[in-house]
Tab-separated table of N, CA and C in Angstrom:
chain	number	residue	atom	x	y	z
A	1	UNK	N	11.165	8.760	11.064
A	1	UNK	CA	11.795	7.451	10.951
A	1	UNK	C	10.944	6.368	11.618
A	2	UNK	N	11.097	5.169	11.159
A	2	UNK	CA	10.373	4.046	11.752
A	2	UNK	C	11.145	3.570	12.982
A	3	UNK	N	10.765	4.138	14.148
A	3	UNK	CA	11.395	3.830	15.427
A	3	UNK	C	10.306	3.553	16.451
A	4	UNK	N	10.700	3.019	17.594
A	4	UNK	CA	9.742	2.792	18.685
A	4	UNK	C	9.123	4.116	19.134
A	5	UNK	N	9.916	5.167	19.194
A	5	UNK	CA	9.408	6.482	19.600
A	5	UNK	C	8.357	6.988	18.603
A	6	UNK	N	8.640	6.873	17.312
A	6	UNK	CA	7.667	7.292	16.289
A	6	UNK	C	6.406	6.441	16.361
A	7	UNK	N	6.587	5.158	16.605
A	7	UNK	CA	5.436	4.263	16.717
A	7	UNK	C	4.544	4.675	17.879
A	8	UNK	N	5.126	4.930	19.043
A	8	UNK	CA	4.315	5.371	20.201
A	8	UNK	C	3.574	6.671	19.883
A	9	UNK	N	4.257	7.587	19.210
A	9	UNK	CA	3.638	8.861	18.820
A	9	UNK	C	2.444	8.622	17.892
A	10	UNK	N	2.651	7.797	16.883
A	10	UNK	CA	1.574	7.505	15.920
A	10	UNK	C	0.411	6.781	16.585
A	11	UNK	N	0.702	5.800	17.416
A	11	UNK	CA	-0.359	5.066	18.107
A	11	UNK	C	-1.218	6.035	18.914
A	12	UNK	N	-0.591	6.922	19.661
A	12	UNK	CA	-1.343	7.882	20.475
A	12	UNK	C	-2.230	8.764	19.600
A	13	UNK	N	-1.705	9.214	18.463
A	13	UNK	CA	-2.476	10.099	17.576
A	13	UNK	C	-3.633	9.354	16.919
A	14	UNK	N	-3.404	8.129	16.491
A	14	UNK	CA	-4.457	7.351	15.843
A	14	UNK	C	-5.548	6.995	16.859
A	15	UNK	N	-5.149	6.629	18.066
A	15	UNK	CA	-6.138	6.332	19.119
A	15	UNK	C	-6.986	7.569	19.387
A	16	UNK	N	-6.338	8.719	19.507
A	16	UNK	CA	-7.075	9.968	19.755
A	16	UNK	C	-8.048	10.258	18.603
A	17	UNK	N	-7.602	10.106	17.372
A	17	UNK	CA	-8.457	10.350	16.212
A	17	UNK	C	-9.667	9.423	16.228
A	18	UNK	N	-9.429	8.141	16.463
A	18	UNK	CA	-10.533	7.180	16.458
A	18	UNK	C	-11.516	7.466	17.587
A	19	UNK	N	-11.011	7.859	18.747
A	19	UNK	CA	-11.902	8.199	19.865
A	19	UNK	C	-12.761	9.413	19.521
A	20	UNK	N	-12.153	10.413	18.914
A	20	UNK	CA	-12.911	11.622	18.552
A	20	UNK	C	-13.945	11.350	17.467
A	21	UNK	N	-13.583	10.504	16.515
A	21	UNK	CA	-14.516	10.177	15.431
A	21	UNK	C	-15.541	9.127	15.842
A	22	UNK	N	-15.205	8.361	16.867
A	22	UNK	CA	-16.089	7.291	17.298
A	22	UNK	C	-16.114	6.132	16.313
A	23	UNK	N	-15.012	5.929	15.607
A	23	UNK	CA	-14.942	4.838	14.633
A	23	UNK	C	-13.494	4.500	14.306
A	24	UNK	N	-13.320	3.324	13.747
A	24	UNK	CA	-12.012	2.846	13.313
A	24	UNK	C	-11.637	3.528	12.001
A	25	UNK	N	-10.378	3.904	11.866
A	25	UNK	CA	-9.885	4.486	10.623
A	25	UNK	C	-8.898	3.518	9.975
A	26	UNK	N	-8.674	3.723	8.691
A	26	UNK	CA	-7.673	2.962	7.957
A	26	UNK	C	-6.482	3.876	7.685
A	27	UNK	N	-5.290	3.386	7.953
A	27	UNK	CA	-4.064	4.132	7.693
A	27	UNK	C	-3.396	3.517	6.464
A	28	UNK	N	-3.056	4.365	5.497
A	28	UNK	CA	-2.484	3.901	4.230
A	28	UNK	C	-0.959	3.907	4.265
A	29	UNK	N	-0.368	2.889	3.678
A	29	UNK	CA	1.079	2.880	3.470
A	29	UNK	C	1.413	3.858	2.346
A	30	UNK	N	2.566	4.490	2.447
A	30	UNK	CA	2.945	5.521	1.479
A	30	UNK	C	3.981	5.001	0.490
A	31	UNK	N	4.087	5.680	-0.639
A	31	UNK	CA	5.214	5.457	-1.546
A	31	UNK	C	6.387	6.236	-0.980
A	32	UNK	N	7.579	5.667	-1.068
A	32	UNK	CA	8.728	6.404	-0.547
A	32	UNK	C	9.868	6.413	-1.557
A	33	UNK	N	10.645	7.463	-1.450
A	33	UNK	CA	11.733	7.705	-2.388
A	33	UNK	C	13.067	7.833	-1.660
A	34	UNK	N	12.999	8.057	-0.363
A	34	UNK	CA	14.170	8.154	0.507
A	34	UNK	C	13.882	7.319	1.739
A	35	UNK	N	14.933	6.887	2.421
A	35	UNK	CA	14.758	6.165	3.669
A	35	UNK	C	15.434	6.938	4.786
A	36	UNK	N	14.875	6.828	5.990
A	36	UNK	CA	15.453	7.481	7.156
A	36	UNK	C	16.612	6.642	7.685
A	37	UNK	N	17.757	7.262	7.878
A	37	UNK	CA	18.923	6.554	8.410
A	37	UNK	C	18.660	6.066	9.833
A	38	UNK	N	17.789	6.752	10.566
A	38	UNK	CA	17.535	6.414	11.966
A	38	UNK	C	16.471	5.348	12.167
A	39	UNK	N	15.853	4.847	11.092
A	39	UNK	CA	14.821	3.819	11.244
A	39	UNK	C	15.423	2.546	11.832
A	40	UNK	N	14.677	1.972	12.786
A	40	UNK	CA	15.108	0.724	13.418
A	40	UNK	C	14.084	-0.389	13.204
A	41	UNK	N	12.983	-0.054	12.559
A	41	UNK	CA	11.895	-0.998	12.311
A	41	UNK	C	11.581	-0.948	10.817
A	42	UNK	N	11.343	-2.097	10.200
A	42	UNK	CA	10.896	-2.095	8.812
A	42	UNK	C	9.506	-1.485	8.728
A	43	UNK	N	9.210	-0.855	7.603
A	43	UNK	CA	7.919	-0.178	7.429
A	43	UNK	C	6.749	-1.123	7.673
A	44	UNK	N	6.799	-2.337	7.150
A	44	UNK	CA	5.701	-3.280	7.297
A	44	UNK	C	5.519	-3.699	8.755
A	45	UNK	N	6.618	-3.810	9.495
A	45	UNK	CA	6.512	-4.120	10.922
A	45	UNK	C	5.915	-2.943	11.680
A	46	UNK	N	6.290	-1.727	11.275
A	46	UNK	CA	5.749	-0.514	11.878
A	46	UNK	C	4.238	-0.461	11.681
A	47	UNK	N	3.774	-0.707	10.448
A	47	UNK	CA	2.332	-0.665	10.167
A	47	UNK	C	1.578	-1.756	10.913
A	48	UNK	N	2.149	-2.950	10.970
A	48	UNK	CA	1.501	-4.044	11.696
A	48	UNK	C	1.376	-3.692	13.178
A	49	UNK	N	2.424	-3.134	13.760
A	49	UNK	CA	2.387	-2.735	15.175
A	49	UNK	C	1.413	-1.579	15.388
A	50	UNK	N	1.371	-0.633	14.461
A	50	UNK	CA	0.427	0.481	14.564
A	50	UNK	C	-1.007	-0.035	14.589
A	51	UNK	N	-1.322	-0.959	13.684
A	51	UNK	CA	-2.670	-1.529	13.641
A	51	UNK	C	-2.978	-2.287	14.926
A	52	UNK	N	-2.040	-3.076	15.399
A	52	UNK	CA	-2.243	-3.863	16.617
A	52	UNK	C	-2.426	-2.971	17.840
A	53	UNK	N	-1.530	-1.999	18.002
A	53	UNK	CA	-1.519	-1.191	19.222
A	53	UNK	C	-2.602	-0.120	19.269
A	54	UNK	N	-3.057	0.348	18.111
A	54	UNK	CA	-4.068	1.413	18.081
A	54	UNK	C	-5.468	0.894	17.766
A	55	UNK	N	-5.529	-0.308	17.191
A	55	UNK	CA	-6.826	-0.837	16.765
A	55	UNK	C	-7.282	-0.312	15.421
A	56	UNK	N	-6.430	0.458	14.741
A	56	UNK	CA	-6.806	0.972	13.424
A	56	UNK	C	-6.716	-0.152	12.400
A	57	UNK	N	-7.260	0.120	11.234
A	57	UNK	CA	-7.112	-0.790	10.120
A	57	UNK	C	-6.062	-0.255	9.172
A	58	UNK	N	-5.823	-1.008	8.114
A	58	UNK	CA	-4.840	-0.610	7.115
A	58	UNK	C	-5.494	-0.517	5.746
A	59	UNK	N	-5.141	0.519	5.028
A	59	UNK	CA	-5.516	0.664	3.634
A	59	UNK	C	-4.261	0.279	2.861
A	60	UNK	N	-4.272	-0.889	2.280
A	60	UNK	CA	-3.094	-1.422	1.600
A	60	UNK	C	-3.044	-0.905	0.173
A	61	UNK	N	-2.130	0.008	-0.075
A	61	UNK	CA	-1.919	0.500	-1.435
A	61	UNK	C	-0.839	-0.367	-2.065
A	62	UNK	N	-1.268	-1.282	-2.927
A	62	UNK	CA	-0.359	-2.260	-3.528
A	62	UNK	C	0.651	-1.567	-4.439
A	63	UNK	N	0.227	-0.552	-5.166
A	63	UNK	CA	1.171	0.184	-6.007
A	63	UNK	C	2.235	0.861	-5.151
A	64	UNK	N	1.847	1.419	-4.015
A	64	UNK	CA	2.824	2.060	-3.138
A	64	UNK	C	3.849	1.047	-2.632
A	65	UNK	N	3.395	-0.149	-2.295
A	65	UNK	CA	4.333	-1.195	-1.872
A	65	UNK	C	5.307	-1.491	-3.011
A	66	UNK	N	4.783	-1.664	-4.208
A	66	UNK	CA	5.620	-1.983	-5.357
A	66	UNK	C	6.626	-0.864	-5.651
A	67	UNK	N	6.155	0.371	-5.674
A	67	UNK	CA	7.026	1.515	-5.938
A	67	UNK	C	8.151	1.572	-4.908
A	68	UNK	N	7.798	1.477	-3.633
A	68	UNK	CA	8.814	1.551	-2.577
A	68	UNK	C	9.766	0.360	-2.637
A	69	UNK	N	9.240	-0.834	-2.919
A	69	UNK	CA	10.095	-2.025	-3.013
A	69	UNK	C	11.120	-1.868	-4.138
A	70	UNK	N	10.677	-1.368	-5.268
A	70	UNK	CA	11.606	-1.136	-6.381
A	70	UNK	C	12.627	-0.063	-6.021
A	71	UNK	N	12.168	1.002	-5.386
A	71	UNK	CA	13.065	2.111	-5.043
A	71	UNK	C	14.093	1.738	-3.977
A	72	UNK	N	13.722	0.829	-3.067
A	72	UNK	CA	14.598	0.537	-1.927
A	72	UNK	C	15.144	-0.885	-1.903
A	73	UNK	N	14.687	-1.735	-2.814
A	73	UNK	CA	15.262	-3.062	-2.922
A	73	UNK	C	14.782	-4.088	-1.909
A	74	UNK	N	13.557	-3.945	-1.401
A	74	UNK	CA	13.028	-4.989	-0.522
A	74	UNK	C	12.004	-5.832	-1.272
A	75	UNK	N	11.596	-6.941	-0.671
A	75	UNK	CA	10.661	-7.879	-1.275
A	75	UNK	C	9.219	-7.432	-1.010
A	76	UNK	N	8.520	-7.041	-2.060
A	76	UNK	CA	7.143	-6.543	-1.917
A	76	UNK	C	6.217	-7.615	-1.352
A	77	UNK	N	6.423	-8.858	-1.725
A	77	UNK	CA	5.576	-9.945	-1.204
A	77	UNK	C	5.806	-10.140	0.292
A	78	UNK	N	7.050	-10.049	0.726
A	78	UNK	CA	7.343	-10.189	2.157
A	78	UNK	C	6.677	-9.063	2.940
A	79	UNK	N	6.663	-7.856	2.380
A	79	UNK	CA	5.994	-6.706	3.007
A	79	UNK	C	4.526	-7.038	3.224
A	80	UNK	N	3.847	-7.443	2.162
A	80	UNK	CA	2.410	-7.729	2.245
A	80	UNK	C	2.143	-8.896	3.185
A	81	UNK	N	2.956	-9.934	3.101
A	81	UNK	CA	2.761	-11.116	3.943
A	81	UNK	C	2.947	-10.804	5.423
A	82	UNK	N	3.679	-9.747	5.748
A	82	UNK	CA	3.917	-9.377	7.147
A	82	UNK	C	2.760	-8.588	7.751
A	83	UNK	N	1.835	-8.115	6.928
A	83	UNK	CA	0.699	-7.341	7.446
A	83	UNK	C	-0.365	-8.282	7.989
A	84	UNK	N	-1.010	-7.896	9.094
A	84	UNK	CA	-2.079	-8.741	9.630
A	84	UNK	C	-3.297	-8.701	8.703
A	85	UNK	N	-3.698	-9.840	8.147
A	85	UNK	CA	-4.791	-9.853	7.171
A	85	UNK	C	-6.073	-9.193	7.674
A	86	UNK	N	-6.425	-9.422	8.921
A	86	UNK	CA	-7.679	-8.875	9.457
A	86	UNK	C	-7.655	-7.352	9.547
A	87	UNK	N	-6.472	-6.756	9.550
A	87	UNK	CA	-6.379	-5.298	9.650
A	87	UNK	C	-6.627	-4.608	8.315
A	88	UNK	N	-6.445	-5.320	7.201
A	88	UNK	CA	-6.572	-4.683	5.883
A	88	UNK	C	-8.046	-4.560	5.523
A	89	UNK	N	-8.509	-3.311	5.436
A	89	UNK	CA	-9.916	-3.045	5.157
A	89	UNK	C	-10.198	-2.608	3.737
A	90	UNK	N	-9.152	-2.249	2.995
A	90	UNK	CA	-9.328	-1.784	1.619
A	90	UNK	C	-7.985	-1.881	0.911
A	91	UNK	N	-8.038	-2.048	-0.406
A	91	UNK	CA	-6.840	-2.065	-1.238
A	91	UNK	C	-6.959	-0.965	-2.283
A	92	UNK	N	-5.838	-0.300	-2.553
A	92	UNK	CA	-5.750	0.669	-3.646
A	92	UNK	C	-4.757	0.169	-4.678
A	93	UNK	N	-5.073	0.449	-5.935
A	93	UNK	CA	-4.208	0.163	-7.076
A	93	UNK	C	-4.038	1.450	-7.864
A	94	UNK	N	-2.899	1.620	-8.516
A	94	UNK	CA	-2.671	2.822	-9.317
A	94	UNK	C	-1.526	2.563	-10.281
A	95	UNK	N	-1.322	3.536	-11.146
A	95	UNK	CA	-0.186	3.497	-12.046
A	95	UNK	C	0.938	4.360	-11.507
A	96	UNK	N	2.106	4.169	-12.058
A	96	UNK	CA	3.268	4.959	-11.650
A	96	UNK	C	4.154	5.206	-12.866
A	97	UNK	N	5.066	6.144	-12.736
A	97	UNK	CA	6.032	6.450	-13.783
A	97	UNK	C	7.404	5.977	-13.351
A	98	UNK	N	8.267	5.773	-14.329
A	98	UNK	CA	9.662	5.419	-14.054
A	98	UNK	C	10.527	6.566	-14.556
A	99	UNK	N	11.316	7.134	-13.663
A	99	UNK	CA	12.234	8.233	-13.992
A	99	UNK	C	13.659	7.725	-13.809
A	100	UNK	N	14.602	8.421	-14.402
A	100	UNK	CA	16.005	8.069	-14.248
A	100	UNK	C	16.723	9.216	-13.551
A	101	UNK	N	17.481	8.862	-12.528
A	101	UNK	CA	18.320	9.835	-11.824
A	101	UNK	C	19.739	9.287	-11.853
A	102	UNK	N	20.571	9.869	-12.701
A	102	UNK	CA	21.911	9.318	-12.892
A	102	UNK	C	21.790	7.962	-13.559
A	103	UNK	N	22.315	6.935	-12.908
A	103	UNK	CA	22.228	5.579	-13.455
A	103	UNK	C	21.168	4.744	-12.733
A	104	UNK	N	20.290	5.408	-12.025
A	104	UNK	CA	19.305	4.712	-11.197
A	104	UNK	C	17.878	5.001	-11.662
A	105	UNK	N	17.059	3.946	-11.721
A	105	UNK	CA	15.630	4.117	-12.001
A	105	UNK	C	14.901	4.370	-10.690
A	106	UNK	N	13.973	5.318	-10.737
A	106	UNK	CA	13.141	5.621	-9.568
A	106	UNK	C	11.691	5.585	-10.020
A	107	UNK	N	10.889	4.848	-9.302
A	107	UNK	CA	9.459	4.777	-9.592
A	107	UNK	C	8.764	5.872	-8.794
A	108	UNK	N	7.859	6.588	-9.483
A	108	UNK	CA	7.125	7.694	-8.882
A	108	UNK	C	5.635	7.373	-8.938
A	109	UNK	N	4.977	7.380	-7.801
A	109	UNK	CA	3.541	7.114	-7.710
A	109	UNK	C	2.789	8.320	-8.259
A	110	UNK	N	2.239	8.188	-9.477
A	110	UNK	CA	1.606	9.334	-10.137
A	110	UNK	C	0.089	9.244	-10.240
A	111	UNK	N	-0.457	8.048	-10.151
A	111	UNK	CA	-1.896	7.854	-10.377
A	111	UNK	C	-2.285	8.385	-11.751
A	112	UNK	N	-1.388	8.249	-12.731
A	112	UNK	CA	-1.652	8.817	-14.038
A	112	UNK	C	-1.451	7.868	-15.191
A	113	UNK	N	-1.482	6.574	-14.924
A	113	UNK	CA	-1.291	5.590	-15.983
A	113	UNK	C	-1.955	4.284	-15.563
A	114	UNK	N	-2.062	3.338	-16.495
A	114	UNK	CA	-2.665	2.056	-16.131
A	114	UNK	C	-1.844	1.327	-15.060
A	115	UNK	N	-2.504	0.472	-14.328
A	115	UNK	CA	-1.825	-0.391	-13.363
A	115	UNK	C	-0.915	-1.320	-14.169
A	116	UNK	N	0.344	-1.442	-13.779
A	116	UNK	CA	1.286	-2.285	-14.534
A	116	UNK	C	1.094	-3.759	-14.169
A	117	UNK	N	1.586	-4.628	-15.024
A	117	UNK	CA	1.422	-6.076	-14.822
A	117	UNK	C	1.996	-6.546	-13.491
A	118	UNK	N	3.138	-6.001	-13.087
A	118	UNK	CA	3.746	-6.420	-11.817
A	118	UNK	C	2.851	-6.071	-10.634
A	119	UNK	N	2.160	-4.940	-10.689
A	119	UNK	CA	1.249	-4.557	-9.603
A	119	UNK	C	0.002	-5.438	-9.634
A	120	UNK	N	-0.495	-5.801	-10.827
A	120	UNK	CA	-1.628	-6.728	-10.905
A	120	UNK	C	-1.259	-8.061	-10.256
A	121	UNK	N	-0.055	-8.541	-10.532
A	121	UNK	CA	0.402	-9.803	-9.944
A	121	UNK	C	0.499	-9.683	-8.422
A	122	UNK	N	1.011	-8.565	-7.954
A	122	UNK	CA	1.123	-8.334	-6.509
A	122	UNK	C	-0.257	-8.192	-5.873
A	123	UNK	N	-1.202	-7.607	-6.600
A	123	UNK	CA	-2.591	-7.502	-6.122
A	123	UNK	C	-3.182	-8.896	-5.898
A	124	UNK	N	-2.959	-9.783	-6.859
A	124	UNK	CA	-3.468	-11.145	-6.706
A	124	UNK	C	-2.841	-11.815	-5.481
A	125	UNK	N	-1.557	-11.618	-5.282
A	125	UNK	CA	-0.885	-12.146	-4.094
A	125	UNK	C	-1.506	-11.553	-2.827
A	126	UNK	N	-1.744	-10.241	-2.829
A	126	UNK	CA	-2.322	-9.574	-1.658
A	126	UNK	C	-3.695	-10.153	-1.325
A	127	UNK	N	-4.514	-10.384	-2.345
A	127	UNK	CA	-5.836	-10.968	-2.097
A	127	UNK	C	-5.723	-12.364	-1.504
A	128	UNK	N	-4.713	-13.110	-1.900
A	128	UNK	CA	-4.486	-14.422	-1.313
A	128	UNK	C	-4.125	-14.336	0.156
A	129	UNK	N	-3.537	-13.223	0.555
A	129	UNK	CA	-3.143	-13.023	1.954
A	129	UNK	C	-4.283	-12.443	2.798
A	130	UNK	N	-4.948	-11.410	2.281
A	130	UNK	CA	-5.941	-10.699	3.101
A	130	UNK	C	-7.374	-11.125	2.829
A	131	UNK	N	-7.598	-11.837	1.726
A	131	UNK	CA	-8.959	-12.211	1.371
A	131	UNK	C	-9.638	-11.078	0.619
A	132	UNK	N	-10.924	-11.263	0.309
A	132	UNK	CA	-11.634	-10.251	-0.475
A	132	UNK	C	-11.914	-8.987	0.345
A	133	UNK	N	-11.429	-7.881	-0.142
A	133	UNK	CA	-11.704	-6.574	0.464
A	133	UNK	C	-12.005	-5.587	-0.662
A	134	UNK	N	-12.713	-4.506	-0.367
A	134	UNK	CA	-12.978	-3.514	-1.413
A	134	UNK	C	-11.677	-3.011	-2.032
A	135	UNK	N	-11.718	-2.783	-3.334
A	135	UNK	CA	-10.544	-2.314	-4.071
A	135	UNK	C	-10.919	-1.074	-4.861
A	136	UNK	N	-10.014	-0.105	-4.831
A	136	UNK	CA	-10.203	1.146	-5.556
A	136	UNK	C	-9.016	1.359	-6.482
A	137	UNK	N	-9.298	1.698	-7.729
A	137	UNK	CA	-8.226	2.074	-8.649
A	137	UNK	C	-8.165	3.593	-8.663
A	138	UNK	N	-6.990	4.111	-8.332
A	138	UNK	CA	-6.785	5.564	-8.291
A	138	UNK	C	-6.232	6.025	-9.639
A	139	UNK	N	-6.843	7.051	-10.198
A	139	UNK	CA	-6.347	7.633	-11.443
A	139	UNK	C	-6.658	9.125	-11.380
A	140	UNK	N	-5.642	9.922	-11.041
A	140	UNK	CA	-5.859	11.336	-10.734
A	140	UNK	C	-5.404	12.302	-11.809
A	141	UNK	N	-4.445	11.897	-12.644
A	141	UNK	CA	-3.925	12.793	-13.680
A	141	UNK	C	-3.976	12.087	-15.025
A	142	UNK	N	-4.080	12.859	-16.082
A	142	UNK	CA	-4.133	12.261	-17.410
A	142	UNK	C	-5.247	11.243	-17.524
A	143	UNK	N	-6.395	11.585	-16.964
A	143	UNK	CA	-7.517	10.637	-16.913
A	143	UNK	C	-7.932	10.253	-18.331
A	144	UNK	N	-7.954	8.946	-18.617
A	144	UNK	CA	-8.267	8.473	-19.966
A	144	UNK	C	-9.770	8.385	-20.208
A	145	UNK	N	-10.126	7.853	-21.360
A	145	UNK	CA	-11.527	7.624	-21.709
A	145	UNK	C	-12.157	6.656	-20.704
A	146	UNK	N	-13.450	6.779	-20.547
A	146	UNK	CA	-14.190	5.940	-19.599
A	146	UNK	C	-13.959	4.455	-19.855
A	147	UNK	N	-13.839	4.060	-21.116
A	147	UNK	CA	-13.641	2.642	-21.434
A	147	UNK	C	-12.364	2.095	-20.801
A	148	UNK	N	-11.326	2.909	-20.740
A	148	UNK	CA	-10.057	2.484	-20.132
A	148	UNK	C	-10.241	2.280	-18.634
A	149	UNK	N	-10.934	3.208	-17.998
A	149	UNK	CA	-11.192	3.093	-16.559
A	149	UNK	C	-12.052	1.874	-16.243
A	150	UNK	N	-13.063	1.649	-17.055
A	150	UNK	CA	-13.940	0.490	-16.858
A	150	UNK	C	-13.151	-0.802	-17.049
A	151	UNK	N	-12.244	-0.829	-18.013
A	151	UNK	CA	-11.425	-2.025	-18.241
A	151	UNK	C	-10.513	-2.304	-17.044
A	152	UNK	N	-9.942	-1.268	-16.452
A	152	UNK	CA	-9.108	-1.453	-15.259
A	152	UNK	C	-9.955	-2.022	-14.112
A	153	UNK	N	-11.143	-1.472	-13.920
A	153	UNK	CA	-12.031	-1.963	-12.855
A	153	UNK	C	-12.447	-3.404	-13.125
A	154	UNK	N	-12.717	-3.734	-14.377
A	154	UNK	CA	-13.109	-5.101	-14.728
A	154	UNK	C	-11.960	-6.074	-14.471
A	155	UNK	N	-10.736	-5.645	-14.739
A	155	UNK	CA	-9.592	-6.518	-14.478
A	155	UNK	C	-9.449	-6.772	-12.978
A	156	UNK	N	-9.631	-5.735	-12.173
A	156	UNK	CA	-9.569	-5.910	-10.711
A	156	UNK	C	-10.665	-6.866	-10.252
A	157	UNK	N	-11.865	-6.699	-10.774
A	157	UNK	CA	-12.975	-7.596	-10.411
A	157	UNK	C	-12.670	-9.041	-10.798
A	158	UNK	N	-12.121	-9.239	-11.998
A	158	UNK	CA	-11.824	-10.600	-12.463
A	158	UNK	C	-10.776	-11.254	-11.570
A	159	UNK	N	-9.765	-10.507	-11.193
A	159	UNK	CA	-8.732	-11.050	-10.303
A	159	UNK	C	-9.332	-11.363	-8.926
A	160	UNK	N	-10.160	-10.473	-8.433
A	160	UNK	CA	-10.769	-10.680	-7.108
A	160	UNK	C	-11.678	-11.906	-7.078
A	161	UNK	N	-12.266	-12.249	-8.209
A	161	UNK	CA	-13.191	-13.376	-8.268
A	161	UNK	C	-12.495	-14.728	-8.452
A	162	UNK	N	-11.211	-14.709	-8.818
A	162	UNK	CA	-10.493	-15.972	-9.028
A	162	UNK	C	-10.362	-16.734	-7.719
A	163	UNK	N	-10.592	-18.033	-7.778
A	163	UNK	CA	-10.314	-18.827	-6.568
A	163	UNK	C	-8.803	-18.856	-6.325
A	164	UNK	N	-8.416	-18.826	-5.095
A	164	UNK	CA	-6.983	-18.850	-4.760
A	164	UNK	C	-6.791	-19.482	-3.398
A	165	UNK	N	-5.652	-20.064	-3.249
A	165	UNK	CA	-5.272	-20.603	-1.942
A	165	UNK	C	-4.755	-19.447	-1.095
A	166	UNK	N	-4.990	-19.514	0.180
A	166	UNK	CA	-4.499	-18.465	1.087
A	166	UNK	C	-2.974	-18.506	1.134
A	167	UNK	N	-2.390	-17.324	1.258
A	167	UNK	CA	-0.934	-17.204	1.395
A	167	UNK	C	-0.585	-17.422	2.849
A	168	UNK	N	0.388	-18.254	3.101
A	168	UNK	CA	0.798	-18.517	4.489
A	168	UNK	C	1.583	-17.362	5.056
């Protein structure tokens, strides 16, 4: 759960890892499908505090933010805007699937389809907040023809090159 106790535990582990490696690491936000009843801190606040207290960076997976926001009903833009821009060292993009459980839609991070339009829009917002950082498109299953992969990379490059005002 996202609690002060969990945060202290994570900070200690990340500090130890970075000391042993002799370098800063990036910690990635995850896609989630369930929430802990005992959480007392929002995930984005937890990650921001982890980066601040441990000195680690963040690997911002925009698709994971989108998937979790849809699954749990929070504002994906508010999540991204709450992260310290200087901590974000890389961005990941991916595709996801939509499943139905009863009368509820659940987004599943599959890395097996094109990046959806909503994630592209959120990516552009993220770049306005964190500035230009390396971006990776993840595609692990059902890998398409090379032309499809190149087109996804070209779209990310085109978005990254657009002039934009910084997000407050």
